[in-house]
XYZ file of N, CA and C in Angstrom:
396
model
N -15.341 -3.688 -23.455
C -14.983 -2.123 -23.296
C -14.298 -1.867 -22.122
N -13.144 -1.061 -22.495
C -11.999 -0.073 -22.120
C -12.748 1.186 -21.499
N -12.906 1.230 -19.772
C -12.984 2.366 -19.681
C -12.305 3.702 -19.896
N -12.756 5.058 -20.227
C -12.069 5.726 -20.176
C -11.944 6.071 -19.234
N -9.644 7.019 -18.928
C -9.646 7.472 -17.390
C -10.477 7.987 -16.697
N -11.585 8.879 -17.429
C -11.899 9.793 -16.757
C -13.562 9.097 -16.095
N -13.516 7.761 -16.340
C -14.495 7.395 -15.970
C -14.484 6.136 -14.713
N -13.428 6.492 -14.474
C -12.669 5.215 -13.310
C -13.084 5.481 -12.887
N -13.509 5.105 -11.240
C -13.630 5.172 -9.884
C -12.659 5.089 -9.413
N -11.985 5.979 -8.838
C -10.331 5.472 -8.115
C -11.710 4.789 -6.308
N -10.467 3.744 -6.064
C -10.660 2.766 -5.554
C -10.608 3.720 -4.083
N -10.508 3.951 -2.680
C -10.234 4.663 -2.022
C -9.300 3.758 -0.315
N -7.919 4.259 -0.307
C -6.667 4.161 0.034
C -6.660 4.156 1.912
N -7.214 2.604 2.251
C -7.158 3.062 3.804
C -5.525 2.480 4.233
N -5.756 2.953 6.138
C -4.440 3.040 6.924
C -4.547 1.862 7.303
N -3.693 1.227 7.845
C -3.471 0.292 8.819
C -2.161 0.628 10.056
N -3.141 0.556 10.695
C -1.087 1.074 12.027
C -1.404 2.572 12.187
N -0.459 2.713 12.242
C 0.396 3.348 12.141
C 1.422 4.363 10.825
N 0.813 3.331 9.322
C 1.822 3.196 7.999
C 1.058 5.029 8.129
N 0.173 5.106 8.365
C 0.170 7.102 7.110
C 0.802 7.795 7.716
N 1.116 7.532 9.500
C 1.842 8.701 10.567
C 3.435 8.317 9.891
N 3.804 7.000 9.687
C 4.807 6.875 9.343
C 5.074 7.352 8.245
N 4.712 7.038 6.726
C 5.122 7.525 5.799
C 4.713 9.089 5.522
N 3.795 10.218 6.571
C 4.509 11.819 6.639
C 5.687 12.131 7.459
N 6.603 10.665 7.819
C 7.689 11.238 8.241
C 8.605 11.850 7.258
N 8.431 11.185 5.598
C 9.189 10.479 4.897
C 9.157 12.161 4.136
N 10.811 11.514 3.810
C 10.857 13.451 2.419
C 10.036 13.249 1.315
N 9.981 14.876 1.272
C 8.804 14.673 -0.034
C 8.911 13.954 -0.550
N 9.907 13.477 -1.475
C 9.974 13.705 -2.653
C 9.726 12.018 -2.963
N 9.759 11.318 -1.571
C 9.739 9.860 -1.040
C 8.793 9.652 -0.687
N 7.716 10.475 0.024
C 5.851 10.608 -0.593
C 5.451 10.658 -1.896
N 6.087 11.249 -2.794
C 5.203 11.824 -3.734
C 5.527 10.328 -4.766
N 6.612 9.645 -4.754
C 6.883 8.227 -5.980
C 5.839 7.681 -4.617
N 5.599 7.196 -3.337
C 4.846 6.496 -3.073
C 3.096 6.789 -3.275
N 2.881 7.706 -3.280
C 1.439 8.287 -3.302
C 1.656 7.823 -5.443
N 2.375 8.216 -5.921
C 1.658 7.633 -7.195
C 1.641 6.590 -7.149
N 2.492 5.715 -6.928
C 2.113 4.214 -6.894
C 0.554 3.803 -6.224
N 0.235 4.835 -5.378
C -0.842 4.939 -4.442
C -2.367 4.791 -5.815
N -2.103 5.842 -5.940
C -2.852 6.158 -7.405
C -2.978 5.289 -8.323
N -1.891 4.899 -8.167
C -2.103 3.888 -9.779
C -2.903 2.605 -10.262
N -2.006 2.443 -7.842
C -3.548 1.215 -8.108
C -5.255 1.550 -7.991
N -4.681 2.849 -7.080
C -6.221 2.937 -7.271
C -7.356 3.425 -8.128
N -6.308 3.457 -9.490
C -7.152 3.153 -10.592
C -6.524 1.935 -11.389
N -7.039 0.878 -10.966
C -7.004 -0.498 -11.017
C -4.988 -0.631 -12.224
N -4.296 0.049 -12.279
C -2.373 -0.082 -12.574
C -1.419 -0.299 -11.890
N -0.795 -0.850 -12.220
C 0.050 -1.205 -11.267
C 2.325 -0.663 -11.945
N 2.224 0.858 -10.728
C 3.138 1.129 -11.278
C 4.495 0.475 -11.803
N 5.340 0.773 -12.073
C 6.694 -0.332 -12.413
C 7.610 0.042 -11.917
N 7.765 0.601 -10.694
C 8.593 0.893 -9.622
C 8.094 -0.112 -8.681
N 7.005 -0.803 -8.358
C 6.693 -1.102 -7.315
C 5.815 -2.412 -7.491
N 7.002 -3.501 -6.393
C 6.871 -4.913 -6.894
C 6.809 -5.742 -5.635
N 6.265 -7.055 -6.606
C 5.321 -8.191 -5.716
C 6.119 -8.167 -4.311
N 6.120 -7.836 -2.781
C 7.279 -8.703 -2.106
C 6.738 -10.236 -1.366
N 8.107 -10.602 -1.572
C 8.228 -12.120 -1.515
C 7.628 -12.660 -0.177
N 7.588 -13.556 0.040
C 6.714 -14.338 1.106
C 5.405 -13.894 1.136
N 4.590 -13.722 0.964
C 2.933 -13.027 0.656
C 2.882 -14.120 -0.802
N 2.762 -15.028 -1.119
C 2.268 -15.698 -2.214
C 1.732 -15.587 -2.955
N 1.656 -14.184 -3.416
C 0.715 -14.165 -4.860
C 1.608 -12.213 -5.332
N 1.170 -11.450 -6.148
C 1.187 -10.679 -6.553
C 0.371 -9.268 -5.480
N -0.543 -9.711 -4.914
C -1.558 -8.449 -4.280
C -0.829 -7.641 -2.734
N 0.313 -8.410 -2.580
C 1.203 -8.267 -1.611
C 1.883 -7.173 -2.224
N 2.217 -5.301 -2.379
C 3.146 -4.511 -3.055
C 4.192 -3.533 -1.954
N 5.717 -3.990 -2.753
C 6.648 -2.496 -2.340
C 7.150 -1.841 -3.065
N 6.533 -0.800 -2.664
C 7.812 0.559 -2.518
C 8.860 0.619 -2.024
N 9.988 0.530 -3.146
C 11.371 0.943 -2.214
C 13.002 2.290 -3.258
N 12.791 2.880 -2.166
C 13.626 3.951 -2.756
C 14.564 4.447 -1.947
N 15.155 4.554 -2.502
C 16.372 5.320 -2.211
C 16.163 6.599 -2.345
N 17.263 7.099 -0.706
C 17.264 8.833 -0.884
C 17.761 9.291 -0.249
N 18.551 9.795 -0.606
C 19.510 11.191 0.550
C 20.581 10.118 1.752
N 21.104 8.830 0.632
C 21.498 7.225 1.274
C 20.010 6.772 2.031
N 19.433 7.052 2.971
C 18.913 5.424 3.046
C 18.076 4.951 2.290
N 17.270 3.757 2.593
C 15.716 3.630 2.210
C 14.772 3.279 2.863
N 13.588 3.978 2.137
C 12.475 4.077 2.776
C 11.314 2.814 1.482
N 10.832 2.726 2.436
C 10.700 1.868 1.848
C 8.272 1.821 2.513
N 7.521 1.560 1.719
C 6.088 1.484 1.491
C 5.795 0.129 1.234
N 4.995 -0.635 2.144
C 3.998 -1.912 1.880
C 2.571 -1.237 1.783
N 2.312 -2.184 0.708
C -0.352 -1.991 0.528
C -0.481 -3.234 -0.154
N -1.233 -3.531 0.178
C -2.687 -4.605 -0.580
C -3.256 -3.894 -1.652
N -3.943 -4.698 -2.561
C -4.061 -4.942 -3.629
C -5.866 -5.579 -3.699
N -5.211 -6.622 -2.385
C -6.208 -7.664 -2.606
C -7.285 -7.903 -2.051
N -8.260 -7.042 -1.834
C -9.509 -6.572 -1.757
C -10.005 -5.903 -2.724
N -10.850 -5.736 -3.197
C -11.854 -5.048 -4.904
C -12.463 -3.542 -4.305
N -13.056 -3.812 -3.316
C -13.516 -2.326 -3.534
C -11.630 -0.973 -2.269
N -10.936 -1.554 -2.401
C -9.582 -0.955 -1.406
C -8.427 -0.795 -1.711
N -7.705 -0.417 -1.196
C -6.185 -0.401 -1.839
C -5.708 -0.027 -0.316
N -5.350 -0.887 0.302
C -4.300 -0.535 1.886
C -3.387 -0.737 2.135
N -2.917 0.452 3.021
C -1.273 0.817 2.927
C -1.204 0.071 4.286
N -0.442 -1.007 4.944
C 0.044 -1.823 5.246
C 1.405 -1.354 6.210
N 2.304 -1.042 5.784
C 3.425 -0.910 6.593
C 3.997 0.769 5.515
N 5.341 1.922 6.771
C 5.821 2.252 5.126
C 7.111 2.898 6.727
N 8.328 2.133 6.539
C 9.498 2.562 7.337
C 11.033 2.930 6.608
N 11.623 2.742 7.427
C 13.428 3.241 6.212
C 13.350 2.437 6.577
N 14.246 1.748 5.883
C 15.118 0.327 6.355
C 16.707 0.962 6.944
N 16.792 0.263 8.097
C 18.545 1.074 9.114
C 19.560 -0.204 8.100
N 19.650 -1.672 8.422
C 19.694 -2.527 7.901
C 20.896 -1.974 6.386
N 22.369 -2.582 6.895
C 23.309 -1.887 5.602
C 23.799 -3.127 4.739
N 22.744 -3.899 5.829
C 23.439 -5.585 4.771
C 22.726 -6.422 4.847
N 22.446 -6.189 3.002
C 22.015 -6.959 2.277
C 20.460 -6.450 1.794
N 19.862 -6.137 1.109
C 17.995 -5.231 0.653
C 17.210 -6.332 1.020
N 16.988 -7.887 1.995
C 16.734 -8.186 2.099
C 15.309 -7.422 3.299
N 14.154 -7.507 2.785
C 13.203 -6.751 4.218
C 13.637 -7.249 5.726
N 13.531 -6.920 6.731
C 14.300 -7.675 7.889
C 12.517 -8.995 7.832
N 12.599 -10.404 9.221
C 11.459 -10.955 9.186
C 10.721 -9.438 10.121
N 11.672 -9.130 11.465
C 10.342 -8.812 12.054
C 9.576 -6.791 11.132
N 9.675 -7.368 10.335
C 9.137 -5.829 9.589
C 8.341 -6.836 8.141
N 8.832 -7.864 8.161
C 7.468 -8.866 7.290
C 6.654 -9.184 7.856
N 7.313 -9.941 9.737
C 5.641 -9.926 10.410
C 4.691 -9.017 11.153
N 5.179 -7.774 11.386
C 4.650 -6.431 11.613
C 3.516 -6.968 9.961
N 4.035 -6.324 8.663
C 3.555 -6.940 7.890
C 2.000 -8.175 7.186
N 2.622 -8.886 8.058
C 1.386 -10.800 8.029
C 0.657 -10.034 9.009
N 0.191 -8.936 10.483
C 0.034 -9.073 10.834
C -0.945 -7.783 10.673
N -0.428 -6.854 10.154
C -1.156 -6.063 9.436
C -2.783 -5.805 7.986
N -1.432 -7.525 8.023
C -2.715 -7.630 6.339
C -3.632 -8.333 7.093
N -4.219 -9.604 7.946
C -5.226 -9.656 9.305
C -5.651 -8.962 9.414
N -4.816 -7.401 9.736
C -5.584 -7.258 10.217
C -7.127 -5.735 9.244
N -6.153 -6.231 8.078
C -6.966 -4.890 6.786
C -8.179 -6.248 6.118
N -7.695 -7.410 6.103
C -8.844 -8.582 5.867
C -9.892 -7.594 6.722
N -9.034 -7.798 8.141
C -10.468 -7.540 9.179
C -12.033 -6.371 9.093
N -10.610 -5.381 8.786
C -11.207 -4.030 8.467
C -11.670 -3.927 7.120
N -11.586 -4.714 5.802
C -12.081 -4.799 5.005
C -13.771 -5.609 5.144
N -13.867 -7.169 5.307
C -14.717 -7.576 6.086
C -16.256 -6.955 6.729
N -15.602 -6.058 7.740
C -16.528 -4.994 7.986
C -16.631 -3.725 7.257
N -15.858 -2.930 7.116
C -15.792 -1.704 6.162
C -16.742 -2.618 4.609
N -16.948 -3.247 4.574
C -17.332 -3.731 3.303
C -18.596 -3.387 3.761
N -19.614 -4.510 4.625
C -20.304 -4.373 4.664
C -21.480 -3.262 5.132
N -20.512 -2.669 5.393
C -20.841 -0.709 6.284
C -20.721 -0.184 5.417
N -20.249 -0.577 3.391
C -20.619 0.061 2.353
C -21.935 0.617 1.834
N -22.236 1.023 2.415
C -24.000 1.706 1.029
C -23.860 1.273 -0.429
N -24.024 0.357 -1.261
C -24.530 0.680 -2.188
C -25.052 1.981 -3.637
N -23.971 2.065 -4.456
C -24.100 3.397 -4.678
C -24.643 3.578 -6.106
N -25.434 4.285 -6.071
C -26.598 4.184 -7.807
C -25.690 4.638 -8.350
N -25.698 3.988 -9.914
C -25.442 4.917 -11.555
C -26.241 6.003 -12.330
């Protein structure tokens, strides 16, 4: 049975490193687009403009790339954890060559994914069960 939209309990968003502060520096239109994708993830969906980030083995790490006013803004998050969405990184791509995510950014995302796993394990152990 499919739950009605009003019955869906959204998963919380958790932020790793400076991702929240970095995202807050993006233009408002880009923040809205990223926020929309995060909301879709919170309720169990995937925004059509969120794409799996290559190099992480599955579709559990997603990227939103948004071209705005001559710049490219990216936000990376993961849906690998059952009870939370983790925003791993938000940055403006500076390189004008190619569309690939720079290796330094991919390395940082990998480190933050490990931190997210550690945080999730600790957070989910401390979560109190909710009654229905």
